[in-house]
Every structure is written in structure tokens, then in C-alpha cells.
mmCIF file of C-alpha atoms and ligand atoms in Angstrom:
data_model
loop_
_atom_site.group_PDB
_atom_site.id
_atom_site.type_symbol
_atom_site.label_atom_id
_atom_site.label_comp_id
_atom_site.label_asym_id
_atom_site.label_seq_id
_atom_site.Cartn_x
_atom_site.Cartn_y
_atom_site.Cartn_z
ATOM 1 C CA UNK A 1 -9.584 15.415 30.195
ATOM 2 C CA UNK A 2 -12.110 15.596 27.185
ATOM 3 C CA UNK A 3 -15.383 13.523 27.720
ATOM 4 C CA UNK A 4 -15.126 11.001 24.370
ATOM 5 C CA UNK A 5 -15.189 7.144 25.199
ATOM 6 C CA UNK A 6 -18.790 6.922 26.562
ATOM 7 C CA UNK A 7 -21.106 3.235 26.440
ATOM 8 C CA UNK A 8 -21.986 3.258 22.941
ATOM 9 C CA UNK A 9 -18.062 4.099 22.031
ATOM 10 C CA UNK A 10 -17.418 1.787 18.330
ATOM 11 C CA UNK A 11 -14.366 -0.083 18.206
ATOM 12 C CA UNK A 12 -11.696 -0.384 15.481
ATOM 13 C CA UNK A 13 -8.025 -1.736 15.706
ATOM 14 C CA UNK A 14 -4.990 -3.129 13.943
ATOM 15 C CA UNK A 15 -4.292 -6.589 14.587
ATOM 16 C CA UNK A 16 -0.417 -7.753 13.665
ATOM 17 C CA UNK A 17 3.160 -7.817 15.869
ATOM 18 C CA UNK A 18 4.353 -5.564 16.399
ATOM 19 C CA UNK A 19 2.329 -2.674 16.357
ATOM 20 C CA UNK A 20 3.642 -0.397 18.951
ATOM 21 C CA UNK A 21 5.576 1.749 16.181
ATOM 22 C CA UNK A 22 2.071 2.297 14.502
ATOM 23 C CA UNK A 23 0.665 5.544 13.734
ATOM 24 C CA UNK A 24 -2.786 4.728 12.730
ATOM 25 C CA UNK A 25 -4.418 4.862 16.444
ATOM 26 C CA UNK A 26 -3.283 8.898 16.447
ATOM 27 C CA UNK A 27 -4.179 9.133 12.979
ATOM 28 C CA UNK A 28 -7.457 8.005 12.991
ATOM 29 C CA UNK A 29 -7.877 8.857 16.650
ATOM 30 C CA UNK A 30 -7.642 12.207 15.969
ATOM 31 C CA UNK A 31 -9.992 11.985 12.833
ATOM 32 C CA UNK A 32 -12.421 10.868 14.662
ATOM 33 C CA UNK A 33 -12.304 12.976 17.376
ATOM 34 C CA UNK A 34 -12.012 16.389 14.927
ATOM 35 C CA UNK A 35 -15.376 14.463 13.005
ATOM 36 C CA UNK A 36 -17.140 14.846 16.099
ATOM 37 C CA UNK A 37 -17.166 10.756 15.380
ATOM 38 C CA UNK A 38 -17.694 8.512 18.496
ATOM 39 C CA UNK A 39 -15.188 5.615 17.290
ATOM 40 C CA UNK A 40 -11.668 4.768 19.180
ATOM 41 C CA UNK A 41 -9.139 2.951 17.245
ATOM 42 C CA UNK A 42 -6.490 0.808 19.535
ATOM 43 C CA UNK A 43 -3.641 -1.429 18.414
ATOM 44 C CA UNK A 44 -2.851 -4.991 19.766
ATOM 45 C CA UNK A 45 -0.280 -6.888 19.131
ATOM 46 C CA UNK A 46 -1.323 -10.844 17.763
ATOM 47 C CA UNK A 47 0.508 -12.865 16.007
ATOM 48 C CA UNK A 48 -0.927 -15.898 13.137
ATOM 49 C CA UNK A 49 -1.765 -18.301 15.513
ATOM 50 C CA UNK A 50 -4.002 -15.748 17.254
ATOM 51 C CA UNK A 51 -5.725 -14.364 14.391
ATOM 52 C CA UNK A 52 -8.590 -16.956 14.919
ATOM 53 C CA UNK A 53 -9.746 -15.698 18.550
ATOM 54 C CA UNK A 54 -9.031 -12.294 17.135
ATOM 55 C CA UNK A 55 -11.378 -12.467 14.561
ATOM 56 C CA UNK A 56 -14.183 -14.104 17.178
ATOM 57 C CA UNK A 57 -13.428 -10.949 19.369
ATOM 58 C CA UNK A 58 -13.669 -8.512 16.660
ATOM 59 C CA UNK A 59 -17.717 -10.721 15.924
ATOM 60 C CA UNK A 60 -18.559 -10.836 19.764
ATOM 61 C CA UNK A 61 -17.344 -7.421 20.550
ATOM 62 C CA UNK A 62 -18.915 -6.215 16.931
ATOM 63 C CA UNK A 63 -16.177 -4.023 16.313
ATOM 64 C CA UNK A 64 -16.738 -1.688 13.258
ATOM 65 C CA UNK A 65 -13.591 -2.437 11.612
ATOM 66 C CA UNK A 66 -9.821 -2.048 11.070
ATOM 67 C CA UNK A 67 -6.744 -2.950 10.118
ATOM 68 C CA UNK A 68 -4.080 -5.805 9.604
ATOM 69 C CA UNK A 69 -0.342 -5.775 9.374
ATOM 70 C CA UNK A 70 2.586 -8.106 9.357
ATOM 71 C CA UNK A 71 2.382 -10.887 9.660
ATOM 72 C CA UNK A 72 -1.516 -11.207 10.154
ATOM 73 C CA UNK A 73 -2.613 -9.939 6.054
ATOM 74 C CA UNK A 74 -3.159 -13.538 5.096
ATOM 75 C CA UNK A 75 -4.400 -14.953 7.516
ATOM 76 C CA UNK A 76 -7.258 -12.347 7.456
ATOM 77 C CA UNK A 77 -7.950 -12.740 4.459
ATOM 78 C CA UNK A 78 -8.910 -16.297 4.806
ATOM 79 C CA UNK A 79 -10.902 -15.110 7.894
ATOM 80 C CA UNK A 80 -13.120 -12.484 6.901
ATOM 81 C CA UNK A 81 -16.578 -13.183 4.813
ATOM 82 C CA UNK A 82 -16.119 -11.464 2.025
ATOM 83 C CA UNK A 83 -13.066 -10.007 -0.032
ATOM 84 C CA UNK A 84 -12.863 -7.149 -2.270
ATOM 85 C CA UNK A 85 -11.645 -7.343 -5.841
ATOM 86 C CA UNK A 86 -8.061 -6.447 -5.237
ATOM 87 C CA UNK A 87 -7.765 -8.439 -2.100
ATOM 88 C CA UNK A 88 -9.269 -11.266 -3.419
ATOM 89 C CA UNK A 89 -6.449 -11.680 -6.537
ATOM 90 C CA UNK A 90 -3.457 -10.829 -3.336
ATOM 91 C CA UNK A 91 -5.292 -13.200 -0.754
ATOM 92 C CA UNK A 92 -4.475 -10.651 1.622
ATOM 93 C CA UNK A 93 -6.180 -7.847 3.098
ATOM 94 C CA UNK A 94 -5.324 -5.100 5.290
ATOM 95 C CA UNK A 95 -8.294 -3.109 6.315
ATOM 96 C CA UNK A 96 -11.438 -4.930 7.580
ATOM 97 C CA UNK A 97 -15.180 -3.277 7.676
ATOM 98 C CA UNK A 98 -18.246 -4.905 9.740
ATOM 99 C CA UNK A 99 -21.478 -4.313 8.072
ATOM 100 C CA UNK A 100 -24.080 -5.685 10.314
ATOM 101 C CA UNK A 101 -21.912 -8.931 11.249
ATOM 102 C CA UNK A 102 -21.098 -9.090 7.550
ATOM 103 C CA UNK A 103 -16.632 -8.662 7.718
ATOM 104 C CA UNK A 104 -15.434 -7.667 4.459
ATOM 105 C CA UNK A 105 -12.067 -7.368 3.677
ATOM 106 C CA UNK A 106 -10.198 -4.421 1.500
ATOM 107 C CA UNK A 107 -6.363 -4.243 0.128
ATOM 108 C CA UNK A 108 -6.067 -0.439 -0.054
ATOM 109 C CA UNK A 109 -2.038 -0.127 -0.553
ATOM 110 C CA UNK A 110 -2.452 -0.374 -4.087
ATOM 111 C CA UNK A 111 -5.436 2.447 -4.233
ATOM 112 C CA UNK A 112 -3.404 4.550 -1.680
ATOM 113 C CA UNK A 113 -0.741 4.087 -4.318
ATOM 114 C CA UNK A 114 -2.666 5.097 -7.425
ATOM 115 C CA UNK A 115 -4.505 7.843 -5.615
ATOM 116 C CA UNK A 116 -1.191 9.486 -4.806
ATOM 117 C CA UNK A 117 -0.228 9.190 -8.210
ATOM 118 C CA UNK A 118 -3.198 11.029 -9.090
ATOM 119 C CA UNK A 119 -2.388 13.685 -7.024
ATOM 120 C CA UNK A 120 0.326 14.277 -8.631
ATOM 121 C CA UNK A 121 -1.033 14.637 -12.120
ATOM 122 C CA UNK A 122 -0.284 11.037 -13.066
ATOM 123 C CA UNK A 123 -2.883 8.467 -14.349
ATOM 124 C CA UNK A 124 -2.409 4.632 -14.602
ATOM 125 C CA UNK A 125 -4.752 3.960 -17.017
ATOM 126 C CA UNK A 126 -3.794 2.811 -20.540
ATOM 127 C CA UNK A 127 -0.134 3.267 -19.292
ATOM 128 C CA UNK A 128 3.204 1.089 -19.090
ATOM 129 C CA UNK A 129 4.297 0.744 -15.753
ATOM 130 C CA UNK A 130 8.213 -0.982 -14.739
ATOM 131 C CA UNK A 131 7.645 -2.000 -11.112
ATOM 132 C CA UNK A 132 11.191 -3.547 -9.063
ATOM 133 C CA UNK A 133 9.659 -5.620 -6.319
ATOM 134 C CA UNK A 134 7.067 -8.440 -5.576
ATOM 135 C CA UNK A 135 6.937 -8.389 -2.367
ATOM 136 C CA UNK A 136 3.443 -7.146 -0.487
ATOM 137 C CA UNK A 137 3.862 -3.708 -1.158
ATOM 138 C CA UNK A 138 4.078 -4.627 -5.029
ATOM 139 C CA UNK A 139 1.953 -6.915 -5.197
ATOM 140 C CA UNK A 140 -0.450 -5.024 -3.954
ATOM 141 C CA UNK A 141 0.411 -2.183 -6.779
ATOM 142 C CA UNK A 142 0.943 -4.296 -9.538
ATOM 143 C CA UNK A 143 -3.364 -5.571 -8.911
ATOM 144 C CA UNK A 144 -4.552 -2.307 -8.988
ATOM 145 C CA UNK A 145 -2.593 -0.854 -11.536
ATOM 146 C CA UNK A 146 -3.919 -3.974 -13.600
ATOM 147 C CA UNK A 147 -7.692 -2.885 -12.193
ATOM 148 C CA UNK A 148 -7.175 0.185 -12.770
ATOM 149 C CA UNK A 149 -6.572 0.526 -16.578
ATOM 150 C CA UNK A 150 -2.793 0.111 -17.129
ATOM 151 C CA UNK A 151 -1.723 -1.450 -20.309
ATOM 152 C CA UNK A 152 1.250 -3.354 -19.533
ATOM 153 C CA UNK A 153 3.332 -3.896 -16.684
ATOM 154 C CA UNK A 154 6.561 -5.237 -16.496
ATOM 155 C CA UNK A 155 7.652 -6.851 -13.035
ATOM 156 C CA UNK A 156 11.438 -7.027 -11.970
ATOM 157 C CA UNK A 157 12.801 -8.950 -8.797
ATOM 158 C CA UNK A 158 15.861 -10.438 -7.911
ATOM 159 C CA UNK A 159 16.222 -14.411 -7.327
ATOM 160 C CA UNK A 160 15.123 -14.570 -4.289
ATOM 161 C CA UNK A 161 11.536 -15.985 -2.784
ATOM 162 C CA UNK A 162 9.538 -13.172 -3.889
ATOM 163 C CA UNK A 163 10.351 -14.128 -7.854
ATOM 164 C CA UNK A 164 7.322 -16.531 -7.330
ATOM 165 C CA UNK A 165 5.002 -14.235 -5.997
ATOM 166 C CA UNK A 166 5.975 -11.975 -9.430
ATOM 167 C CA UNK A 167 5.139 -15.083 -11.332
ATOM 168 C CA UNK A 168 1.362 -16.143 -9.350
ATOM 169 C CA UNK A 169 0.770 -12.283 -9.726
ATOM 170 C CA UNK A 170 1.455 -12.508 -13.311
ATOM 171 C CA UNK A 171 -0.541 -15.852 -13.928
ATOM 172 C CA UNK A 172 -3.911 -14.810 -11.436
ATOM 173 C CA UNK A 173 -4.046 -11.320 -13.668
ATOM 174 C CA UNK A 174 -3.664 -13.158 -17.037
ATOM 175 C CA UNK A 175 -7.400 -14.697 -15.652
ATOM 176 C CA UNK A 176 -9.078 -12.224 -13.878
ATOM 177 C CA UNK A 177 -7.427 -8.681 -15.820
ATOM 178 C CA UNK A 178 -6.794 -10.153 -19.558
ATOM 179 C CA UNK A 179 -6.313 -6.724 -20.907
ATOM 180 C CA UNK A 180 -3.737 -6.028 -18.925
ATOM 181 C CA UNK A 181 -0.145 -7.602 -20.597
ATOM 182 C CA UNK A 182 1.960 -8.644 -17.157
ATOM 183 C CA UNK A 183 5.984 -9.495 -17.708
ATOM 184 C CA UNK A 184 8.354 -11.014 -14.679
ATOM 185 C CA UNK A 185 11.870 -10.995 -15.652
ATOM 186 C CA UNK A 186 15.308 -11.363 -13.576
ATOM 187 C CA UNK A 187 16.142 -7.883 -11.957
ATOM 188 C CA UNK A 188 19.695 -9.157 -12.834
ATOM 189 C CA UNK A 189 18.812 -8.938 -16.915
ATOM 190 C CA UNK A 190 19.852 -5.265 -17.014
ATOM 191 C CA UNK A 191 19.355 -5.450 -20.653
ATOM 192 C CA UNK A 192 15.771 -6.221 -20.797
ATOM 193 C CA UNK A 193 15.553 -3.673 -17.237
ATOM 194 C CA UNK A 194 17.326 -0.689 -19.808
ATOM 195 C CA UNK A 195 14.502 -2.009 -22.976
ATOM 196 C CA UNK A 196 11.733 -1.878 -20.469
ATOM 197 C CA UNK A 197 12.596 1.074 -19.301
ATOM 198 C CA UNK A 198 12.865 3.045 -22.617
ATOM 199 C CA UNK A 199 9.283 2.142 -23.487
ATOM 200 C CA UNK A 200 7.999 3.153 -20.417
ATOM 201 C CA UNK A 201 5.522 5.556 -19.741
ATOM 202 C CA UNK A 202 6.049 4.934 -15.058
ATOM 203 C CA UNK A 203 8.494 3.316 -13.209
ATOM 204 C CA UNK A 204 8.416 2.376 -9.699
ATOM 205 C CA UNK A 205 10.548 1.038 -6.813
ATOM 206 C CA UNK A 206 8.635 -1.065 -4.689
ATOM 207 C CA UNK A 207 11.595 -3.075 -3.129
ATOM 208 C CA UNK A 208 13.293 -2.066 0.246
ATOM 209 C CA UNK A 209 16.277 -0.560 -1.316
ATOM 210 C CA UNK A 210 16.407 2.891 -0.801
ATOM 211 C CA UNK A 211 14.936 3.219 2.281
ATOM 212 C CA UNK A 212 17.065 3.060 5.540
ATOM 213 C CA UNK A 213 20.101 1.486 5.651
ATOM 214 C CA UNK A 214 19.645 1.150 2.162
ATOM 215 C CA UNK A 215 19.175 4.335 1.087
ATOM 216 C CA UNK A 216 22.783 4.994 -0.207
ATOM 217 C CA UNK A 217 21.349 2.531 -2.995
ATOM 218 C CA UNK A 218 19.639 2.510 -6.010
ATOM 219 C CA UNK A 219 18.639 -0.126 -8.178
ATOM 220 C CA UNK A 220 18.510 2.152 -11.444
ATOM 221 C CA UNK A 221 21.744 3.137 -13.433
ATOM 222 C CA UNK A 222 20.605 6.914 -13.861
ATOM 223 C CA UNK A 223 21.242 6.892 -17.729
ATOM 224 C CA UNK A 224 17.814 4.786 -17.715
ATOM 225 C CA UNK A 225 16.418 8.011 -17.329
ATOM 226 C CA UNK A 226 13.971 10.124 -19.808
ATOM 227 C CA UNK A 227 12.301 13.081 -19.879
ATOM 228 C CA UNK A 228 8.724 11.310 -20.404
ATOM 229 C CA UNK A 229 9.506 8.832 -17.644
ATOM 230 C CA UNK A 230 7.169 9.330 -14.391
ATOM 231 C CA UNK A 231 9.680 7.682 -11.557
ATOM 232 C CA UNK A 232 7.914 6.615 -8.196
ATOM 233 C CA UNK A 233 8.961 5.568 -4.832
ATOM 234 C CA UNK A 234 7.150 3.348 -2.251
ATOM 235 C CA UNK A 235 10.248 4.270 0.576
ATOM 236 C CA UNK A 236 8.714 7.188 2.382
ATOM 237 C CA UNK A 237 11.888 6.895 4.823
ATOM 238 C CA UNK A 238 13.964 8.879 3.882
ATOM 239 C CA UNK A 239 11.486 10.780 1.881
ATOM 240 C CA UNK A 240 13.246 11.403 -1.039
ATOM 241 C CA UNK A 241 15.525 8.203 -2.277
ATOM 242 C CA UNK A 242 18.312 7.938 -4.203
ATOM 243 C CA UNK A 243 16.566 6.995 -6.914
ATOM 244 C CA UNK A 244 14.196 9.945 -6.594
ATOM 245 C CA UNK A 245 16.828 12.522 -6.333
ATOM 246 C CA UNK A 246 18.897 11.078 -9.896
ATOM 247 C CA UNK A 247 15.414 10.821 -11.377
ATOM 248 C CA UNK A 248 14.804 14.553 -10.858
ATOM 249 C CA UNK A 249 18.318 15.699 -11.569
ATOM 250 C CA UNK A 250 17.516 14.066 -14.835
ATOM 251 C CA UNK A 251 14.548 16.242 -15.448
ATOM 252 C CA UNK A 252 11.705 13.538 -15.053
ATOM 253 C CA UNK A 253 8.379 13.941 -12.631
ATOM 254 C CA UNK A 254 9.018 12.332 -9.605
ATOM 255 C CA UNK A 255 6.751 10.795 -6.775
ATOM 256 C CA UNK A 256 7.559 9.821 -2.869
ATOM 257 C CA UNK A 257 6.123 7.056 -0.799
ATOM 258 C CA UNK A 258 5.047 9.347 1.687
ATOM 259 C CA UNK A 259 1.587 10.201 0.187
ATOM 260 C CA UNK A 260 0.605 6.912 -0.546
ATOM 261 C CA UNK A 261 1.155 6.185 3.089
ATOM 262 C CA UNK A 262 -1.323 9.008 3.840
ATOM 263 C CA UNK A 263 -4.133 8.068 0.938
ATOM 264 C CA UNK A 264 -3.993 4.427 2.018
ATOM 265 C CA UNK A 265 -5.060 6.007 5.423
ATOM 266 C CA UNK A 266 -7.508 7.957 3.986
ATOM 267 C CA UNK A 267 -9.332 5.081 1.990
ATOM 268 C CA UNK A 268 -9.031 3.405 4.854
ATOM 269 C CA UNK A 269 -10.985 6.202 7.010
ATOM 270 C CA UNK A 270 -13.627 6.138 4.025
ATOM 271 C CA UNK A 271 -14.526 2.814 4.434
ATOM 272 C CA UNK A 272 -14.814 2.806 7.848
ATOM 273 C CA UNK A 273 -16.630 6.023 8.475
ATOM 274 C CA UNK A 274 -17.922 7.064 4.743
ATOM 275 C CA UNK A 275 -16.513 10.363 5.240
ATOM 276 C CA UNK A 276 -13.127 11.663 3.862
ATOM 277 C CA UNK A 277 -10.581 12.391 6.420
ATOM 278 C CA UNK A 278 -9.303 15.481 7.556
ATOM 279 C CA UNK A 279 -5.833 15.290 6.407
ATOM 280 C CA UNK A 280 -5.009 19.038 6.077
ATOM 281 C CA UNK A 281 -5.829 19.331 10.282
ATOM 282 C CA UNK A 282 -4.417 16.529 10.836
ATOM 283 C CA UNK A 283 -1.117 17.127 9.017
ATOM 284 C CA UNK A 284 -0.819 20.480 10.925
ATOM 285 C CA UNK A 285 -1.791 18.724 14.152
ATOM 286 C CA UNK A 286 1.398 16.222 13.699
ATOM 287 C CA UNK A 287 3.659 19.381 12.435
ATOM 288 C CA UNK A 288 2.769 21.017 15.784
HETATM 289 P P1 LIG B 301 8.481 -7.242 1.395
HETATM 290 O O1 LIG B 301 9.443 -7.816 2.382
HETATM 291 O O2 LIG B 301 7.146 -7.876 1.225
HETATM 292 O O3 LIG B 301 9.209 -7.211 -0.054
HETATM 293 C C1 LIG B 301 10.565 -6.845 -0.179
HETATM 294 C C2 LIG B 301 10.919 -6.653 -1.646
HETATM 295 O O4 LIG B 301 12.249 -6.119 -1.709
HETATM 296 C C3 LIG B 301 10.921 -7.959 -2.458
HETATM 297 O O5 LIG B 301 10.479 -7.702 -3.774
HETATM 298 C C4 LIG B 301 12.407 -8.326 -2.469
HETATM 299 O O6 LIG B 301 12.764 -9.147 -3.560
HETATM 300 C C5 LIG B 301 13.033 -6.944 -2.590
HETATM 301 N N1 LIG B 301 14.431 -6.930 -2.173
HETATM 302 C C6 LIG B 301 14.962 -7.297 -0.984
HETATM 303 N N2 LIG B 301 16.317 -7.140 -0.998
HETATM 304 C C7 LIG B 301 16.644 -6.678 -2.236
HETATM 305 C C8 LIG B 301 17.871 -6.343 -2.871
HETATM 306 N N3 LIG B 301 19.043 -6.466 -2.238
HETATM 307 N N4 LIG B 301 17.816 -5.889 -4.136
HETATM 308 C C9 LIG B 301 16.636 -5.779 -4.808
HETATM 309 N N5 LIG B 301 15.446 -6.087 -4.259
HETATM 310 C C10 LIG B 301 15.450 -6.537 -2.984
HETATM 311 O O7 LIG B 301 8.357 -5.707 1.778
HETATM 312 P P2 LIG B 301 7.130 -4.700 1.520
HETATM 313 O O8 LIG B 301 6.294 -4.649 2.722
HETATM 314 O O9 LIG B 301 6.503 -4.999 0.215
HETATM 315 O O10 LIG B 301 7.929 -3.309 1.446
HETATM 316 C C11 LIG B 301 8.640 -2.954 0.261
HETATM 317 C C12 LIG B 301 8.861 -1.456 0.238
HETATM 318 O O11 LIG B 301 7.605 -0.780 0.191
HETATM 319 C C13 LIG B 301 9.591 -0.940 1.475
HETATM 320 O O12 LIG B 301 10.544 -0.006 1.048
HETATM 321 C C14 LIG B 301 8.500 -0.238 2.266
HETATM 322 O O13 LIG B 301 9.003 0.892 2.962
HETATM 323 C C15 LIG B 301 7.581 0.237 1.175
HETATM 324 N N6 LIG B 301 6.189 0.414 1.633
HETATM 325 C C16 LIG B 301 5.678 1.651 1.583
HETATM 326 C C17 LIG B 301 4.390 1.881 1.980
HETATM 327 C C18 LIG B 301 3.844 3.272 1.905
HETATM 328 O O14 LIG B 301 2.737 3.486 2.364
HETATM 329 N N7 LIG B 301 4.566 4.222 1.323
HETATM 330 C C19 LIG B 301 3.596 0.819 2.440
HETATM 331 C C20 LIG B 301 4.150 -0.455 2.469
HETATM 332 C C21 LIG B 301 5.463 -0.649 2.072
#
């Protein structure tokens, strides 16, 4: 067995329930470890009502940072010192970093988002982006798109709990990104879905339909489709949706969920370390 946890070993972990499915402890793990990097990244499982002792163990045992999950993001966020822009507007945060005692907190779905994009050719800035979803996952989207340049966004959800959350999102960016025009409208109103749509320079699925069991759905008639339409997924499972597949078969540029799974990681790994992570190896490691 290698020789890599030794006395002055950092720690970082993700904090939420459950966390057993996780792959961030092989991911960054093995980042670490190929960086020559003497971290180790764990997972435990807490739930709300833990967060508190959490957070004194992650001060006593001065870990160097990590990450939250369900249900523990807002919580955190209330628990940390300092928030960043994003995760400030959200009130949520999912990655944590320790500066000398000093716990700020990040909300890097959104970037992990927008980098993939980027990847792909595609920039948010100046453009009009028709997001389905408010959930935490869009939410998280729809505040960096808005810091991030884009010109107008136009939020869809059904009537269900998560309709608020479009509307708070809507009201916090009219204060804190003016430039940035926000709409929340009925996911039901196909009419204004099909108007939206036709003006739109990106349009994105940020809702759970799509991915398994859903993912004989779709939540866009296909004739919604142009040619100068950019159509993006958040379901990385199964990698290409429904949605995905019509929205190619009708010529446009199309973009998984996987990636921004991956670039989320690697902000993540960023902050933490201030080095990029080795994706490439560790892409080949996990195909082995
Ligand atoms: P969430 O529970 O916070 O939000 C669920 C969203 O789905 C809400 O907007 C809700 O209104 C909508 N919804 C539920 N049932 C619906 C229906 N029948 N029709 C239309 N909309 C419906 O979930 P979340 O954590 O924000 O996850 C949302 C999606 O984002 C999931 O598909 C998840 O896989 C994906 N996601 C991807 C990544 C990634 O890295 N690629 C990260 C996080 C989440």
C-alpha cells in the first residue's frame, strides 16, 4: 500500500445524507494523489440538525475545505463567514474553503454550468437564455448566467413549490444584476414557452425530466426548434436526453449535463488547491 496519509495530511469532505453514492472522494482523491498533493477528501453523512457541530469540527479540526449536498446547502450557507457573490444571491453554497480560520463559501453549479458551455463554443454573455426549472440546479444557473453577462432570461416552472423560488430569483437579480431582464411564467403557458423560445439565442432544461425514469420525456414540443437555438441539458443520466436527441435531429448545437458535472468539480479543485485538475488522467483512470 502507497505511503500518502502521513501527520500533516489536510482534510476536506462533503457534508450532506446521503453521500455514499458520491464520487467526489475518488475524484478528488485521485487528484490529489496524481498532484503529488498531501490532502484526503472523505464523505460523511449529516443531516440539518448536525450541520452546527459539523461546522465546529470542520474549525477545530481546521479542515481546508469542501463540499455540501442535499439537504445541508442552506444551512451552510448561513454557517460559513463569508459568501461569494453567487452564493450570496442563492443563500446556498456548496463548496467551502478555510483560509486561515476564515470559511468562505462558493456556489460553483452555475460556473460549472457556464464553463461547460464555453467549452463548447457557447458564451452567455449579452445572450437570451429560456431556462425550465427553479429548483437548485436552476437557480444556481439562472445567478450566474445573470453575473455573467446574459441579457435576458426567461424562467419556466410548473405550479408547484419551486414557482416561488423562480419568482425570489427574479426579484433578488432585479437588485443586485439590473442589467439583466429576468421573466417567470407558467411552464403550462405553451404560448408564451413557443414566443420565448423563438427569440432565443439558449435554452436549457434544468428540471428532472429527462433524466431517469423520466427520460422517455421531454418538456419541449420539437417544432420549438431552430437552427440558431443552442439547447442544453443539466440530466447527465442518461447522457443524452430526449430533448437533446430532437434538438440535434433538428440541426441545433446541443450540450449534456455531463460536463458541467465535471467543471463544477474542477472549480471546485481550484479553489481548494489553486491548481487546475487533472481531468484528462483522471477521465482515463475512471475509463480503465
Ligand atoms: P430540485 O428538486 O431542486 O428541482 C427540481 C425541478 O424540477 C423544479 O424546478 C421542479 O419544478 C421541476 N419538476 C419536477 N417535476 C416536474 C415535472 N413533472 N414537469 C416539469 N418540471 C418538473 O432538483 P435539482 O437538484 O435542481 O436537479 C434538477 C436537475 O438538474 C436534475 O435533472 C439533476 O440531474 C440536474 N443536475 C445536474 C447537475 C450536473 O452537474 N449536471 C448538478 C445538479 C443537478
Amino acid at each position: 500500500m502507497e505511503k500518502r496519509i502521513s501527520g500533516h495530511t489536510g482534510l476536506l469532505a462533503l457534508f450532506g445524507s446521503p453521500v455514499g453514492h458520491s464520487g467526489s472522494p475518488a475524484m478528488y482523491n485521485f487528484s490529489f494523489q496524481h498532484d503529488n498533493l498531501d490532502y484526503a477528501y472523505l464523505a460523511f453523512n449529516v443531516n440539518i440538525e448536525q450541520m452546527p457541530k459539523a461546522f465546529e469540527a470542520i474549525r477545530v479540526l481546521n479542515m481546508k475545505g469542501g463540499n455540501f449536498t442535499m439537504p445541508c446547502k442552506n444551512i451552510a450557507a448561513e454557517l460559513v463567514d463569508k459568501l461569494s457573490p453567487a452564493a450570496e444571491i442563492i443563500g446556498a453554497c456548496n463548496t467551502f474553503v478555510n483560509e486561515n480560520g476564515v470559511i468562505t463559501g462558493h456556489i460553483t453549479d452555475g460556473i460549472g454550468f457556464n464553463i461547460n458551455l464555453q467549452k463548447h463554443g457557447v458564451e452567455v454573455k449579452d445572450k437570451k437564455v429560456v431556462i425550465l426549472g427553479a429548483g437548485g440546479a436552476a437557480t444556481a444557473i439562472q445567478v450566474q448566467l445573470a453575473l455573467d453577462g446574459a441579457k435576458e432570461i426567461n424562467i419556466f416552472n410548473i405550479d408547484d413549490e419551486f414557482y416561488k423560488k423562480a419568482e425570489s430569483t427574479k426579484e433578488k437579480l432585479a437588485v443586485k444584476v439590473p442589467d439583466c431582464k429576468v421573466t417567470v411564467d407558467h411552464l403550462e403557458d405553451q404560448e408564451t414557452l413557443a414566443k420565448e423560445i423563438k427569440e432565443a439565442d439558449i435554452l436549457i432544461n434544468a428540471t428532472i425530466i429527462g433524466m431517469k425514469p423520466y427520460d422517455d420525456q421531454t418538456l419541449v414540443n420539437k417544432s420549438l426548434f431552430h437552427k440558431n437555438l443552442i439547447v442544453a441539458d443539466t440530466v447527465y443520466n442518461p447522457e443524452k436526453t430526449k430533448m437533446i436527441l430532437e434538438a440535434e435531429e433538428a440541426g441545433c448545437k446541443v450540450v449534456g449535463g455531463k460536463g458541467m458535472l465535471l467543471w463544477q468539480g474542477a472549480v471546485n479543485y481550484e479553489l481548494f488547491t489553486g491548481k487546475e485538475m487533472p481531468i484528462e488522467e483522471y477521465q482515463k483512470f475512471q475509463s480503465k
